[in-house]
Amino acid sequence: MRTTDNFFERVWAVAAKVPRGKVTTYGAIARALGSPGAARTVGWAMRAAPAGSQLPCHRVVNATGALSPDDAFGGAGIQQSLLESEGVTFDAQGRVDLKRHLWIP
DNA sequence: GCCGTGACGATTC
DNA sequence: CGAATCGCCACGG
């Protein structure tokens, strides 16, 4: 089958299920897939996600609420802007308020 | 089957 | 809080 056999598709599937105005963490997705330690692999799937897949990867953040690198999404601040547009709030550190928007599959 | 890689996680300083 | 370190897992070569 394709190079993207299972894990990647699972990650994308879960990420696509994240409701608008909410965010999830790589660890949460990895946990949902049955591999709580595969958080890195989840992040890798996001980076390997095909452009134009409409995958809301901007709704996926790490456990600390920090967003993806500035060079991601094609520009710095893009991720935060998108989340803010969806109603997501940030703290003084520019991190997502997981206490309010954390969503787990 | 080993090595290198990586948009992570948790711990420690 | 910020930076550094170790450990984890899956994919490609």
PDB file of C-alpha atoms (C1' of nucleotides) in Angstrom:
ATOM      1  CA  MET A   1       0.000   0.000   0.000  1.00  0.00           C
ATOM      2  CA  ARG A   2       1.050   3.568   0.087  1.00  0.00           C
ATOM      3  CA  THR A   3       4.029   4.761   1.953  1.00  0.00           C
ATOM      4  CA  THR A   4       1.615   6.081   4.527  1.00  0.00           C
ATOM      5  CA  ASP A   5       0.263   2.807   5.761  1.00  0.00           C
ATOM      6  CA  ASN A   6      -1.454   3.080   9.079  1.00  0.00           C
ATOM      7  CA  PHE A   7       0.032   5.193  11.778  1.00  0.00           C
ATOM      8  CA  PHE A   8       0.171   8.320   9.686  1.00  0.00           C
ATOM      9  CA  GLU A   9      -3.368   7.948   8.472  1.00  0.00           C
ATOM     10  CA  ARG A  10      -4.539   7.328  12.024  1.00  0.00           C
ATOM     11  CA  VAL A  11      -2.860  10.512  13.147  1.00  0.00           C
ATOM     12  CA  TRP A  12      -4.368  12.531  10.340  1.00  0.00           C
ATOM     13  CA  ALA A  13      -7.765  10.977  11.000  1.00  0.00           C
ATOM     14  CA  VAL A  14      -7.684  11.951  14.655  1.00  0.00           C
ATOM     15  CA  ALA A  15      -6.337  15.424  13.937  1.00  0.00           C
ATOM     16  CA  ALA A  16      -9.151  15.929  11.451  1.00  0.00           C
ATOM     17  CA  LYS A  17     -11.619  15.090  14.196  1.00  0.00           C
ATOM     18  CA  VAL A  18     -10.505  17.931  16.406  1.00  0.00           C
ATOM     19  CA  PRO A  19     -13.494  20.275  16.764  1.00  0.00           C
ATOM     20  CA  ARG A  20     -13.125  23.920  15.856  1.00  0.00           C
ATOM     21  CA  GLY A  21     -11.980  26.066  18.752  1.00  0.00           C
ATOM     22  CA  LYS A  22     -10.206  23.133  20.392  1.00  0.00           C
ATOM     23  CA  VAL A  23      -6.697  21.760  20.301  1.00  0.00           C
ATOM     24  CA  THR A  24      -5.104  18.422  21.028  1.00  0.00           C
ATOM     25  CA  THR A  25      -1.613  17.279  21.857  1.00  0.00           C
ATOM     26  CA  TYR A  26       0.693  14.905  20.034  1.00  0.00           C
ATOM     27  CA  GLY A  27       0.841  12.726  23.108  1.00  0.00           C
ATOM     28  CA  ALA A  28      -2.950  12.546  23.257  1.00  0.00           C
ATOM     29  CA  ILE A  29      -3.121  11.348  19.681  1.00  0.00           C
ATOM     30  CA  ALA A  30      -0.330   8.852  20.199  1.00  0.00           C
ATOM     31  CA  ARG A  31      -2.164   7.593  23.260  1.00  0.00           C
ATOM     32  CA  ALA A  32      -5.394   7.249  21.276  1.00  0.00           C
ATOM     33  CA  LEU A  33      -3.533   5.164  18.738  1.00  0.00           C
ATOM     34  CA  GLY A  34      -2.317   2.856  21.443  1.00  0.00           C
ATOM     35  CA  SER A  35       1.248   4.157  21.588  1.00  0.00           C
ATOM     36  CA  PRO A  36       1.594   6.755  24.343  1.00  0.00           C
ATOM     37  CA  GLY A  37       5.298   7.071  23.657  1.00  0.00           C
ATOM     38  CA  ALA A  38       4.943   7.687  19.957  1.00  0.00           C
ATOM     39  CA  ALA A  39       4.294  11.385  20.350  1.00  0.00           C
ATOM     40  CA  ARG A  40       7.306  12.120  18.160  1.00  0.00           C
ATOM     41  CA  THR A  41       6.001   9.896  15.436  1.00  0.00           C
ATOM     42  CA  VAL A  42       2.721  11.784  15.575  1.00  0.00           C
ATOM     43  CA  GLY A  43       4.521  15.048  15.112  1.00  0.00           C
ATOM     44  CA  TRP A  44       6.398  13.508  12.256  1.00  0.00           C
ATOM     45  CA  ALA A  45       3.117  12.534  10.616  1.00  0.00           C
ATOM     46  CA  MET A  46       2.026  16.147  10.849  1.00  0.00           C
ATOM     47  CA  ARG A  47       5.167  17.309   9.124  1.00  0.00           C
ATOM     48  CA  ALA A  48       4.749  14.556   6.553  1.00  0.00           C
ATOM     49  CA  ALA A  49       1.111  15.502   6.052  1.00  0.00           C
ATOM     50  CA  PRO A  50       0.473  16.288   2.393  1.00  0.00           C
ATOM     51  CA  ALA A  51      -0.179  19.948   1.694  1.00  0.00           C
ATOM     52  CA  GLY A  52      -3.741  20.643   0.633  1.00  0.00           C
ATOM     53  CA  SER A  53      -5.048  17.788   2.736  1.00  0.00           C
ATOM     54  CA  GLN A  54      -7.091  20.326   4.713  1.00  0.00           C
ATOM     55  CA  LEU A  55      -5.610  18.744   7.786  1.00  0.00           C
ATOM     56  CA  PRO A  56      -6.050  21.172  10.711  1.00  0.00           C
ATOM     57  CA  CYS A  57      -2.551  20.512  11.985  1.00  0.00           C
ATOM     58  CA  HIS A  58      -2.653  23.963  13.544  1.00  0.00           C
ATOM     59  CA  ARG A  59      -5.034  22.492  16.104  1.00  0.00           C
ATOM     60  CA  VAL A  60      -2.367  20.087  17.206  1.00  0.00           C
ATOM     61  CA  VAL A  61       0.091  21.375  19.785  1.00  0.00           C
ATOM     62  CA  ASN A  62       2.482  19.779  22.222  1.00  0.00           C
ATOM     63  CA  ALA A  63       1.825  19.008  25.884  1.00  0.00           C
ATOM     64  CA  THR A  64       3.215  22.359  26.970  1.00  0.00           C
ATOM     65  CA  GLY A  65       0.804  24.212  24.715  1.00  0.00           C
ATOM     66  CA  ALA A  66       3.637  25.463  22.535  1.00  0.00           C
ATOM     67  CA  LEU A  67       2.870  25.768  18.841  1.00  0.00           C
ATOM     68  CA  SER A  68       4.854  24.370  15.926  1.00  0.00           C
ATOM     69  CA  PRO A  69       8.079  26.009  14.715  1.00  0.00           C
ATOM     70  CA  ASP A  70       7.835  29.390  13.055  1.00  0.00           C
ATOM     71  CA  ASP A  71       8.817  27.970   9.707  1.00  0.00           C
ATOM     72  CA  ALA A  72       5.815  25.657   9.794  1.00  0.00           C
ATOM     73  CA  PHE A  73       2.526  26.414   8.046  1.00  0.00           C
ATOM     74  CA  GLY A  74       4.486  28.546   5.667  1.00  0.00           C
ATOM     75  CA  GLY A  75       5.070  31.374   8.104  1.00  0.00           C
ATOM     76  CA  ALA A  76       5.507  32.380  11.704  1.00  0.00           C
ATOM     77  CA  GLY A  77       2.400  33.242  13.704  1.00  0.00           C
ATOM     78  CA  ILE A  78       0.093  31.560  11.224  1.00  0.00           C
ATOM     79  CA  GLN A  79      -0.851  28.803  13.617  1.00  0.00           C
ATOM     80  CA  GLN A  80      -1.672  31.147  16.459  1.00  0.00           C
ATOM     81  CA  SER A  81      -3.694  33.398  14.175  1.00  0.00           C
ATOM     82  CA  LEU A  82      -5.770  30.482  12.958  1.00  0.00           C
ATOM     83  CA  LEU A  83      -6.427  29.260  16.467  1.00  0.00           C
ATOM     84  CA  GLU A  84      -7.371  32.719  17.664  1.00  0.00           C
ATOM     85  CA  SER A  85      -9.789  32.961  14.761  1.00  0.00           C
ATOM     86  CA  GLU A  86     -11.411  29.787  16.014  1.00  0.00           C
ATOM     87  CA  GLY A  87     -11.813  31.139  19.513  1.00  0.00           C
ATOM     88  CA  VAL A  88      -8.764  29.581  21.114  1.00  0.00           C
ATOM     89  CA  THR A  89      -7.126  31.672  23.813  1.00  0.00           C
ATOM     90  CA  PHE A  90      -3.458  31.972  24.640  1.00  0.00           C
ATOM     91  CA  ASP A  91      -1.571  32.732  27.798  1.00  0.00           C
ATOM     92  CA  ALA A  92       1.021  35.432  28.343  1.00  0.00           C
ATOM     93  CA  GLN A  93       3.668  33.062  27.034  1.00  0.00           C
ATOM     94  CA  GLY A  94       1.918  32.709  23.681  1.00  0.00           C
ATOM     95  CA  ARG A  95       0.957  29.151  24.475  1.00  0.00           C
ATOM     96  CA  VAL A  96      -2.464  27.587  24.075  1.00  0.00           C
ATOM     97  CA  ASP A  97      -4.619  27.462  27.181  1.00  0.00           C
ATOM     98  CA  LEU A  98      -4.867  23.687  27.349  1.00  0.00           C
ATOM     99  CA  LYS A  99      -7.012  23.915  30.462  1.00  0.00           C
ATOM    100  CA  ARG A 100      -9.721  25.421  28.318  1.00  0.00           C
ATOM    101  CA  HIS A 101      -9.198  24.046  24.828  1.00  0.00           C
ATOM    102  CA  LEU A 102      -7.529  20.692  25.290  1.00  0.00           C
ATOM    103  CA  TRP A 103      -9.476  18.061  23.368  1.00  0.00           C
ATOM    104  CA  ILE A 104      -8.813  14.349  23.514  1.00  0.00           C
ATOM    105  CA  PRO A 105     -10.197  11.743  21.079  1.00  0.00           C
TER     106      PRO A 105
ATOM    107  C1'  DG B   1      18.090  -5.882  11.663  1.00  0.00           C
ATOM    108  C1'  DC B   2      20.922  -1.562  12.481  1.00  0.00           C
ATOM    109  C1'  DC B   3      21.385   3.576  11.966  1.00  0.00           C
ATOM    110  C1'  DG B   4      19.739   8.143  11.555  1.00  0.00           C
ATOM    111  C1'  DT B   5      15.956  11.219  12.006  1.00  0.00           C
ATOM    112  C1'  DG B   6      12.151  14.022  14.268  1.00  0.00           C
ATOM    113  C1'  DA B   7       6.287  19.720  14.238  1.00  0.00           C
ATOM    114  C1'  DC B   8       7.404  15.151  21.460  1.00  0.00           C
ATOM    115  C1'  DG B   9       7.287  14.211  26.717  1.00  0.00           C
ATOM    116  C1'  DA B  10       8.917  14.386  31.096  1.00  0.00           C
ATOM    117  C1'  DT B  11      12.586  15.483  34.210  1.00  0.00           C
ATOM    118  C1'  DT B  12      16.300  18.240  35.820  1.00  0.00           C
ATOM    119  C1'  DC B  13      19.251  22.386  36.446  1.00  0.00           C
TER     120       DC B  13
ATOM    121  C1'  DC C   1      10.043  30.108  32.817  1.00  0.00           C
ATOM    122  C1'  DG C   2      13.956  28.725  29.695  1.00  0.00           C
ATOM    123  C1'  DA C   3      17.400  25.563  28.176  1.00  0.00           C
ATOM    124  C1'  DA C   4      19.422  21.095  28.200  1.00  0.00           C
ATOM    125  C1'  DT C   5      19.248  15.929  28.515  1.00  0.00           C
ATOM    126  C1'  DC C   6      17.400  11.320  28.134  1.00  0.00           C
ATOM    127  C1'  DG C   7      13.922   8.226  26.566  1.00  0.00           C
ATOM    128  C1'  DC C   8      10.230   6.805  23.653  1.00  0.00           C
ATOM    129  C1'  DC C   9       8.307   5.149  19.101  1.00  0.00           C
ATOM    130  C1'  DA C  10       7.638   4.773  13.973  1.00  0.00           C
ATOM    131  C1'  DC C  11       9.567   5.450   9.178  1.00  0.00           C
ATOM    132  C1'  DG C  12      13.215   5.427   5.458  1.00  0.00           C
ATOM    133  C1'  DG C  13      17.550   3.847   3.755  1.00  0.00           C
TER     134       DG C  13
END
